[in-house]
GROMACS .gro file of C-alpha atoms in nm:
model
  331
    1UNK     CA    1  -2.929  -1.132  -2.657
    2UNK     CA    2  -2.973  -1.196  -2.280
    3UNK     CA    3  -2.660  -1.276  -2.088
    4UNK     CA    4  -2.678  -1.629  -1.976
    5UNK     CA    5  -2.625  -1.747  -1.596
    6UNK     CA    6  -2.267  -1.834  -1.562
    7UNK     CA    7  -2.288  -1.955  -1.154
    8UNK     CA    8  -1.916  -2.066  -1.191
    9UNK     CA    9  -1.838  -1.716  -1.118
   10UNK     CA   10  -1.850  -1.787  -0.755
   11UNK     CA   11  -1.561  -2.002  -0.796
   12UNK     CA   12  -1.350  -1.759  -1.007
   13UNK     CA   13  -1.417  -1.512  -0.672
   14UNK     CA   14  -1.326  -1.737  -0.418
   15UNK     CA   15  -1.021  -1.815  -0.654
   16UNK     CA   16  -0.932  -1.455  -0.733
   17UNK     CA   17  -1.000  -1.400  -0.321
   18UNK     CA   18  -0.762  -1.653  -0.251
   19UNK     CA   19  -0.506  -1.537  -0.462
   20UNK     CA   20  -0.507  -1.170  -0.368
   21UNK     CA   21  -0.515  -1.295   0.023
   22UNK     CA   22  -0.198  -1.516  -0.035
   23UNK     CA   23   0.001  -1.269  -0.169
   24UNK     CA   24  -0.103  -1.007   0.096
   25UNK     CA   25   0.116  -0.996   0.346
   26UNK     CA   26  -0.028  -0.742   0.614
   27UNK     CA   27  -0.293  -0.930   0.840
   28UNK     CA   28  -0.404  -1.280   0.897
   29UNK     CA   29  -0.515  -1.479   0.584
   30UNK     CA   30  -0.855  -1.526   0.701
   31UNK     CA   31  -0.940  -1.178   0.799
   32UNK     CA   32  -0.817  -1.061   0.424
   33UNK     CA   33  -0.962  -1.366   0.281
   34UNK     CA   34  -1.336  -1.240   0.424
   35UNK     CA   35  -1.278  -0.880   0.315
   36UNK     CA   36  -1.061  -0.942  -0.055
   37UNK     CA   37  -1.354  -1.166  -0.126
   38UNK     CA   38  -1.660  -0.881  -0.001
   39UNK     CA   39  -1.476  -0.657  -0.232
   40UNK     CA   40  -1.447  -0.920  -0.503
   41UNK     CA   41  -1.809  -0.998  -0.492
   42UNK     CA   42  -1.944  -0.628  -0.495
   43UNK     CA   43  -1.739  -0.555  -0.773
   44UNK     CA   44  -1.776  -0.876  -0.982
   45UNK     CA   45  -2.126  -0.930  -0.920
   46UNK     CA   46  -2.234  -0.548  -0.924
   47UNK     CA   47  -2.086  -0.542  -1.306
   48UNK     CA   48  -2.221  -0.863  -1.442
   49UNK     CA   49  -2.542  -0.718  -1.322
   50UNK     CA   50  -2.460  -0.377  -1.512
   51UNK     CA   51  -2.352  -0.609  -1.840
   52UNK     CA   52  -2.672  -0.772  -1.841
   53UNK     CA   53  -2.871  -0.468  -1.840
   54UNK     CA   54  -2.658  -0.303  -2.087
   55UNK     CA   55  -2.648  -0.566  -2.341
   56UNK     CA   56  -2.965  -0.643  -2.337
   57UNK     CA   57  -3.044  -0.248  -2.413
   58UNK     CA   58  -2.762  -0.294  -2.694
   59UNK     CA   59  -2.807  -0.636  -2.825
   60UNK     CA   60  -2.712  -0.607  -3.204
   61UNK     CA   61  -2.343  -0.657  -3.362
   62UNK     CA   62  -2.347  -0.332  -3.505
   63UNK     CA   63  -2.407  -0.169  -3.110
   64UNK     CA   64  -2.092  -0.315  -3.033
   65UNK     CA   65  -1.962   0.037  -2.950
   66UNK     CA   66  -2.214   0.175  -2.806
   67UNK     CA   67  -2.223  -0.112  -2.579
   68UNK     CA   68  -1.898  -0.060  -2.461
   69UNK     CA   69  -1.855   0.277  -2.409
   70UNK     CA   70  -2.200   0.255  -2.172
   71UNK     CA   71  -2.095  -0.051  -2.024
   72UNK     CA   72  -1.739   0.056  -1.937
   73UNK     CA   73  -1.932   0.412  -1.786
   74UNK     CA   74  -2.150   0.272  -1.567
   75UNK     CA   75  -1.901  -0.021  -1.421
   76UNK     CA   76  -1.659   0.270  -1.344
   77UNK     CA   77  -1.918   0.496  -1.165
   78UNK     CA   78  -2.043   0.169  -0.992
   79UNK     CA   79  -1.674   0.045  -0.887
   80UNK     CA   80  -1.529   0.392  -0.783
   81UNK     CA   81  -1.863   0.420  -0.579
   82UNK     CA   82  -1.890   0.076  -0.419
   83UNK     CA   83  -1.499   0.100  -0.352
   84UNK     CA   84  -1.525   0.405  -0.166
   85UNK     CA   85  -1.851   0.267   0.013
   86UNK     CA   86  -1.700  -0.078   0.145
   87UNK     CA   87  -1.408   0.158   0.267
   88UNK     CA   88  -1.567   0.386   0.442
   89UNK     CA   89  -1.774   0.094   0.619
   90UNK     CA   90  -1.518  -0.129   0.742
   91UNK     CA   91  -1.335   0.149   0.882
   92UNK     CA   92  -1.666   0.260   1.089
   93UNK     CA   93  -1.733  -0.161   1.202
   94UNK     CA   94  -1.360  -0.137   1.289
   95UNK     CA   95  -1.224  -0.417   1.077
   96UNK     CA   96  -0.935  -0.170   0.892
   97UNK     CA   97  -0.798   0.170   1.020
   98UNK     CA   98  -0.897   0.438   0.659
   99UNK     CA   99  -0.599   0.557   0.501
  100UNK     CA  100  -0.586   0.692   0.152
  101UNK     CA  101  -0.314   0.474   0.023
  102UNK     CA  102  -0.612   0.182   0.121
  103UNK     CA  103  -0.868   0.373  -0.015
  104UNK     CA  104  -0.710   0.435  -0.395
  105UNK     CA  105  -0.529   0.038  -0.328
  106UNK     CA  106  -0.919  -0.111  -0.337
  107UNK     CA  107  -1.019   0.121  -0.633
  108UNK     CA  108  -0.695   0.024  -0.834
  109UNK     CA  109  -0.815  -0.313  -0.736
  110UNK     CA  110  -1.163  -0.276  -0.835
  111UNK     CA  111  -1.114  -0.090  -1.172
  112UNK     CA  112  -0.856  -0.393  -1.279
  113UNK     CA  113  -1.143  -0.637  -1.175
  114UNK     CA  114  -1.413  -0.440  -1.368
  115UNK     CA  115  -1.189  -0.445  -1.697
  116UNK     CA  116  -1.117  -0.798  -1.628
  117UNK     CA  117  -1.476  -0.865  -1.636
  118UNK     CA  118  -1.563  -0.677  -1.916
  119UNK     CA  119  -1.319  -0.824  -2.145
  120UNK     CA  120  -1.400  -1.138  -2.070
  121UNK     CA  121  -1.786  -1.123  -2.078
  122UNK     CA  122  -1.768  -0.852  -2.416
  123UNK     CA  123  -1.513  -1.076  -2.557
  124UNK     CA  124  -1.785  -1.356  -2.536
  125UNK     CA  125  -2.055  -1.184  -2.652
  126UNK     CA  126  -1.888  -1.061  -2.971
  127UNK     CA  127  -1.796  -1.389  -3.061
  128UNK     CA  128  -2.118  -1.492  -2.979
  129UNK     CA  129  -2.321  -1.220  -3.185
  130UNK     CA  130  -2.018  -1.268  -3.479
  131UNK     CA  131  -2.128  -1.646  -3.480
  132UNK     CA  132  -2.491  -1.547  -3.497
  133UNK     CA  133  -2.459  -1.261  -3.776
  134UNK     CA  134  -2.274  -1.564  -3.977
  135UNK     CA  135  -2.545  -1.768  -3.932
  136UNK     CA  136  -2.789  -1.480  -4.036
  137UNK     CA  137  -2.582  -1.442  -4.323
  138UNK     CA  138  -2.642  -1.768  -4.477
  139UNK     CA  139  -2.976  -1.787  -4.406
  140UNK     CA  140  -3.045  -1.501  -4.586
  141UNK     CA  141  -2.838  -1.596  -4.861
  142UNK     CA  142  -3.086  -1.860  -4.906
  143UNK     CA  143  -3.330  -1.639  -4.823
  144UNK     CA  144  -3.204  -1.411  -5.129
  145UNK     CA  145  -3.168  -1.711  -5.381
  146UNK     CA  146  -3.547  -1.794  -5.359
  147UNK     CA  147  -3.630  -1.420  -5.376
  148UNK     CA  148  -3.432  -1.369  -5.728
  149UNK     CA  149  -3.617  -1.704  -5.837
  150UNK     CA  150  -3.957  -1.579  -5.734
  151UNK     CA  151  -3.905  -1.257  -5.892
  152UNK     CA  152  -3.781  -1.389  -6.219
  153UNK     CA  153  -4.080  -1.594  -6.206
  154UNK     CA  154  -4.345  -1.358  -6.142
  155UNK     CA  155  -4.222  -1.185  -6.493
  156UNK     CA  156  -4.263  -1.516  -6.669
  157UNK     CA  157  -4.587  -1.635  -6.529
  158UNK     CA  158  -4.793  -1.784  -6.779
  159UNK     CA  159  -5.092  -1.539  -6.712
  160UNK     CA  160  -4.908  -1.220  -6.785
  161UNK     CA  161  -4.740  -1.404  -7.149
  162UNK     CA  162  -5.098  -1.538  -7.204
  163UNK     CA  163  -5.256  -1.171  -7.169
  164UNK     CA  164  -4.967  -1.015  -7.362
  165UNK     CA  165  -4.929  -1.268  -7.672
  166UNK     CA  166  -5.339  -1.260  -7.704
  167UNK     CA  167  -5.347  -0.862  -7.710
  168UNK     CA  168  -5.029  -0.905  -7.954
  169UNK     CA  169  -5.274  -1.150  -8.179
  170UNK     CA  170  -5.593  -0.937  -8.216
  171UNK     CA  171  -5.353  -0.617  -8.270
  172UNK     CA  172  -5.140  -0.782  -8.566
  173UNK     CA  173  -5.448  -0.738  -8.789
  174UNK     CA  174  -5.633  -0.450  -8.654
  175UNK     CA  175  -5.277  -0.262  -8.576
  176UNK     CA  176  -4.970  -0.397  -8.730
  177UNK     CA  177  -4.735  -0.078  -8.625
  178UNK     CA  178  -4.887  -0.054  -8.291
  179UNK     CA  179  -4.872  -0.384  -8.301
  180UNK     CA  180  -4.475  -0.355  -8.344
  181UNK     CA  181  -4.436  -0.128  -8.087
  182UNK     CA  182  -4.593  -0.420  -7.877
  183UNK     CA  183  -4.351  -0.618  -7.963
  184UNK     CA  184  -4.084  -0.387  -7.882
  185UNK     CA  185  -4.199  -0.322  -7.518
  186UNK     CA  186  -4.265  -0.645  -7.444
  187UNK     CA  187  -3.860  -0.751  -7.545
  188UNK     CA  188  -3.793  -0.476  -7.315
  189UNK     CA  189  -3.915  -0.597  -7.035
  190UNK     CA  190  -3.766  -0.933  -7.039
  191UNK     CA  191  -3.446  -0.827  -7.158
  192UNK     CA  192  -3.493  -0.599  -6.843
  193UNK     CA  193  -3.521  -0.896  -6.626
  194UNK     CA  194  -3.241  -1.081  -6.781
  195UNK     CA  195  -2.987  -0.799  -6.722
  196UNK     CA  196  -3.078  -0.729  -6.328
  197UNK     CA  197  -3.162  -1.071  -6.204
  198UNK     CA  198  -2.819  -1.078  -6.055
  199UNK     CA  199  -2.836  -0.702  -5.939
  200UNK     CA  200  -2.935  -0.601  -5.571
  201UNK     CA  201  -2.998  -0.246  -5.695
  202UNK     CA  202  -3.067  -0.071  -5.991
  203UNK     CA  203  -3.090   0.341  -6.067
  204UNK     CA  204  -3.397   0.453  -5.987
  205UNK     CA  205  -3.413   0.558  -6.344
  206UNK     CA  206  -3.369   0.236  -6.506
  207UNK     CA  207  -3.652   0.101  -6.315
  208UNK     CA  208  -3.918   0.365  -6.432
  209UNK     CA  209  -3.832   0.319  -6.787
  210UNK     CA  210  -3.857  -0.052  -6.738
  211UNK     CA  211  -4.198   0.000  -6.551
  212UNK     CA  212  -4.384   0.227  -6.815
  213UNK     CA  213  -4.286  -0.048  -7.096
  214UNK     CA  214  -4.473  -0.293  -6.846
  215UNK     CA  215  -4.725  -0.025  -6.829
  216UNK     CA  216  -4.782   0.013  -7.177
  217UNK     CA  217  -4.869  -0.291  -7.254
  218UNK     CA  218  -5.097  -0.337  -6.951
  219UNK     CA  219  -5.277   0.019  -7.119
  220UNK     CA  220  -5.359  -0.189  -7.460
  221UNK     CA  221  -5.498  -0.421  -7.273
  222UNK     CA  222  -5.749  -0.250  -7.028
  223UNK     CA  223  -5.752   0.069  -7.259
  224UNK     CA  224  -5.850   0.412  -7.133
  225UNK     CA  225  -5.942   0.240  -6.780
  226UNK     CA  226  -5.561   0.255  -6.622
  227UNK     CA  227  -5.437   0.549  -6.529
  228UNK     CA  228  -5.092   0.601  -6.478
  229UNK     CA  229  -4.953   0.931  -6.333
  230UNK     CA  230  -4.592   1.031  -6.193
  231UNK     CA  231  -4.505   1.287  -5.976
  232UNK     CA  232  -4.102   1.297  -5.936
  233UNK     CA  233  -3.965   1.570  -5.767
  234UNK     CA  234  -3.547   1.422  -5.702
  235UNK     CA  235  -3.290   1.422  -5.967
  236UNK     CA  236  -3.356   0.998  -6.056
  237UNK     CA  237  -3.011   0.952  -6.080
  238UNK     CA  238  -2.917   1.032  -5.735
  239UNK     CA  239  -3.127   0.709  -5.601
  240UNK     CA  240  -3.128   0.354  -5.623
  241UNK     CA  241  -3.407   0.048  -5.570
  242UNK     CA  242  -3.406  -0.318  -5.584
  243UNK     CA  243  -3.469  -0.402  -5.925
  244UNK     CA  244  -3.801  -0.542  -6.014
  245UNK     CA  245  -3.970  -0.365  -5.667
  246UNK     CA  246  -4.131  -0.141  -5.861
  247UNK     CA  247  -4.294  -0.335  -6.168
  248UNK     CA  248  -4.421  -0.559  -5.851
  249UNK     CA  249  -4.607  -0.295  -5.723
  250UNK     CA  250  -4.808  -0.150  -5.979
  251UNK     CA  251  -4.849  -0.544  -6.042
  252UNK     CA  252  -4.988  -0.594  -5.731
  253UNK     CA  253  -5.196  -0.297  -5.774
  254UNK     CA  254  -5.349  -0.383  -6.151
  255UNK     CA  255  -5.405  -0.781  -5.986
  256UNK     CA  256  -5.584  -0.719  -5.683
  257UNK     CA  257  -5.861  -0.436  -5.817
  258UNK     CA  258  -6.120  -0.386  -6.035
  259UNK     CA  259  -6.023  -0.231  -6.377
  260UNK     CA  260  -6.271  -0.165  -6.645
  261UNK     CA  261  -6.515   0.094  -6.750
  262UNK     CA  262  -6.710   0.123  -6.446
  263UNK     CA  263  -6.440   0.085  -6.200
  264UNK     CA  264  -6.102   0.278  -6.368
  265UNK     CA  265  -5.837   0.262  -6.191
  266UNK     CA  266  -5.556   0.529  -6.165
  267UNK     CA  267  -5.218   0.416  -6.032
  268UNK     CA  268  -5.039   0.725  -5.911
  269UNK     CA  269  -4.617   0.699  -5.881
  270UNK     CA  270  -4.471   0.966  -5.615
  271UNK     CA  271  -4.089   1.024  -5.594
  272UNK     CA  272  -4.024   1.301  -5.314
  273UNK     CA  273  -3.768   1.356  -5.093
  274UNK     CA  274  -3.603   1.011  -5.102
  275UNK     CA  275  -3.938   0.857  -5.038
  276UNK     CA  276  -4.117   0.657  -5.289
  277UNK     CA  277  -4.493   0.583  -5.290
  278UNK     CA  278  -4.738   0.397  -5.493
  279UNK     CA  279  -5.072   0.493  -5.441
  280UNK     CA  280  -5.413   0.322  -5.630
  281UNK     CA  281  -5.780   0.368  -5.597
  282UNK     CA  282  -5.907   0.113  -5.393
  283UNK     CA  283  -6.186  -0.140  -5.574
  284UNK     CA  284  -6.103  -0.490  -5.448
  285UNK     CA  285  -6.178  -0.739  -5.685
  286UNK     CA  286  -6.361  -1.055  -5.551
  287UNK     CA  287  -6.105  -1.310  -5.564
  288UNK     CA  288  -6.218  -1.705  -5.557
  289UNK     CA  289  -5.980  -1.735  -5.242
  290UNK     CA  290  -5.831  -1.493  -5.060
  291UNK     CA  291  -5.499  -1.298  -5.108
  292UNK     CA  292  -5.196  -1.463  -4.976
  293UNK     CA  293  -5.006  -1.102  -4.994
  294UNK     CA  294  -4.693  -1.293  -5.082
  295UNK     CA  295  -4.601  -1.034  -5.316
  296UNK     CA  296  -4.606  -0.784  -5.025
  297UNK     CA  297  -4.452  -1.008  -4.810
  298UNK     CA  298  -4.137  -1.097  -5.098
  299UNK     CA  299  -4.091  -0.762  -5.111
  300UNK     CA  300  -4.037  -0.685  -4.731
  301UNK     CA  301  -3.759  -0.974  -4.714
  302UNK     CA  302  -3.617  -0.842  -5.027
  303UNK     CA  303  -3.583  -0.477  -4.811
  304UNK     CA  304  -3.479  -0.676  -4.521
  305UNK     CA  305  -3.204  -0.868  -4.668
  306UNK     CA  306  -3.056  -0.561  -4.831
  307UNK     CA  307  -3.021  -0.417  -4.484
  308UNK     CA  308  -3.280  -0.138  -4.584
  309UNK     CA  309  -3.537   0.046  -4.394
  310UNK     CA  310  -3.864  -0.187  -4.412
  311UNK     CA  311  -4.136  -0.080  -4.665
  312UNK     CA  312  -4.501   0.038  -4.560
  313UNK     CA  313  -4.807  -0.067  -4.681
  314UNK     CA  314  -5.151   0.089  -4.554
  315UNK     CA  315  -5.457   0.249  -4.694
  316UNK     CA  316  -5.584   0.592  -4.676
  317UNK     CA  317  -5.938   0.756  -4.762
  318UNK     CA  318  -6.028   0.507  -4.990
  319UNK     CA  319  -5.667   0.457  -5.098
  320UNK     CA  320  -5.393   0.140  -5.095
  321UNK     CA  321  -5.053   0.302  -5.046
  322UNK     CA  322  -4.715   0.169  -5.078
  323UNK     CA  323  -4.402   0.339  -4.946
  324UNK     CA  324  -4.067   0.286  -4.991
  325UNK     CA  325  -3.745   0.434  -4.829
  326UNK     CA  326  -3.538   0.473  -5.188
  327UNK     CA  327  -3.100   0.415  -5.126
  328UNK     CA  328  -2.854   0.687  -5.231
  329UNK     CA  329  -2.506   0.626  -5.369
  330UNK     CA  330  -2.354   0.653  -5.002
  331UNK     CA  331  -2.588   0.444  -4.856
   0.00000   0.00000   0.00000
């Protein structure tokens, strides 16, 4: 957030000028008037100058402290520095005789100006950046309500219950346990649905077992063409995801490639050092129009509203790979 242009500091000098002259008593008024307010202005102008910069470099709420404790730094190096400077030059253009007790008077006065100035200016911009993050806040509030509804309705899209109830129908007859245990998954996964839909994260471990029930049922349907592997190498337990990331994933991955005899495709699941990554065989299917990646993009806001670091999606020698930073219990 840039620091605006607030020109009515030029009056607050020439009233802060006027003030410090009156109440001097050594000199004539105008003679301190001119060199109170050349102090005044280095100082003032030199540190809203110093703000600028430094907020600008430290723009976010949550630099608050880091903003300070640079800001407050460099206006003290800049005042002690710019103090000593305008002392040492109108002693040598002959306007004041030096003395110490003038020297440490001007940087008393120019440190109590600089924390003046950044009290004011920092107390604005916190209220400012507070009023912002509030705004923020609602937004993605919103943000998080149409999320949770396009989630839930992804799970229940007619396609997938078409797909699943017509593999259920031709394996009644041909299959009736395996037929059962069809039935079984499939309760799973929208009992699974029901229970996190209110949830912003879930144990890693809970998601996996509600992913290979989705992945079961996908495997009746495409047979031995689908491949699913998983490679974890963290206690589950120990992490956390969004719920519903995952199934979305290996959705995305099934929906958006070929799978069939000729073109198998092998869905690979790697858990490793807090990272998680989703990796498939790449075999685009040709779509009638193309991919809106809204599932990819649903999925970044989702990160993004839960404060957490922003998933990657790229491909690799021949690959599609998805990678996700997975939260721990402190986190």
């Amino acid at each position: 957030m840039k620091i605006k242009e607030p020109y009515d500091r030029y009056l607050m000098m020439l009233g802060l000028a006027t003030v410090l002259s009156a109440t001097n008593p050594d000199g004539s008024f105008w003679t301190v008037f001119v060199i109170t307010l050349a102090f005044t202005f280095a100082y003032w102008e030199g540190n809203y100058h110093i703000v600028g910069r430094v907020r600008t470099k430290f723009p976010a709420l949550k630099d608050t402290k880091k903003r300070i404790l640079t800001q407050v730094g460099w206006s003290f190096l800049y005042t002690i520095g710019v103090a000593s400077f305008l002392v040492i030059l109108l002693h040598f253009l002959g306007f004041v005789p030096y003395s110490a007790k003038y020297h440490l008077y001007n940087l008393a006065l120019g440190l109590g100006i600089t924390i003046i100035i950044s009290i004011i200016y920092e107390t604005v911009c916190y209220f400012q950046l507070w009023k912002e993050a509030l705004l923020e806040s609602e937004r993605l509030k919103k943000v998080e309500a149409r999320l949770q509804y396009e989630s839930l309705k992804n799970q229940v899209n007619p396609h997938f219950l078409f797909n699943s109830l017509n593999t259920l129908s031709s394996l009644i007859s041909v299959n009736p346990e395996k037929a059962e245990i069809f039935v079984q998954e499939f309760s799973k996964i929208y009992r699974y649905v029901l229970d996190v839909r209110e949830k912003s994260f879930v144990p890693l471990s809970q998601e996996l077992e509600f992913v290979d029930s989705y992945i079961y049922l996908q495997k009746i349907r495409f047979d031995d063409h689908l491949y699913f592997e998983k490679n974890i190498q963290v206690e589950m337990d120990d992490y956390f995801i969004p719920p519903l990331i995952l199934q979305n994933l290996v959705e995305n991955c099934i929906k958006h490639n070929k799978v069939n005899e000729k073109y198998p495709l092998k869905i690979q699941l790697i858990v490793q050092n807090g990272i998680l990554k989703v990796i498939n065989n790449l075999q685009e299917r040709k779509e009638d129009y193309p991919s809106t990646k809204t599932g990819l993009y649903n999925i970044d806001q989702r990160f993004k509203l839960l404060n957490g670091e922003a998933p990657k999606f790229y491909t690799k020698n021949g690959q599609f790979i998805a990678e996700i930073k997975l939260q721990t219990l402190a986190e």
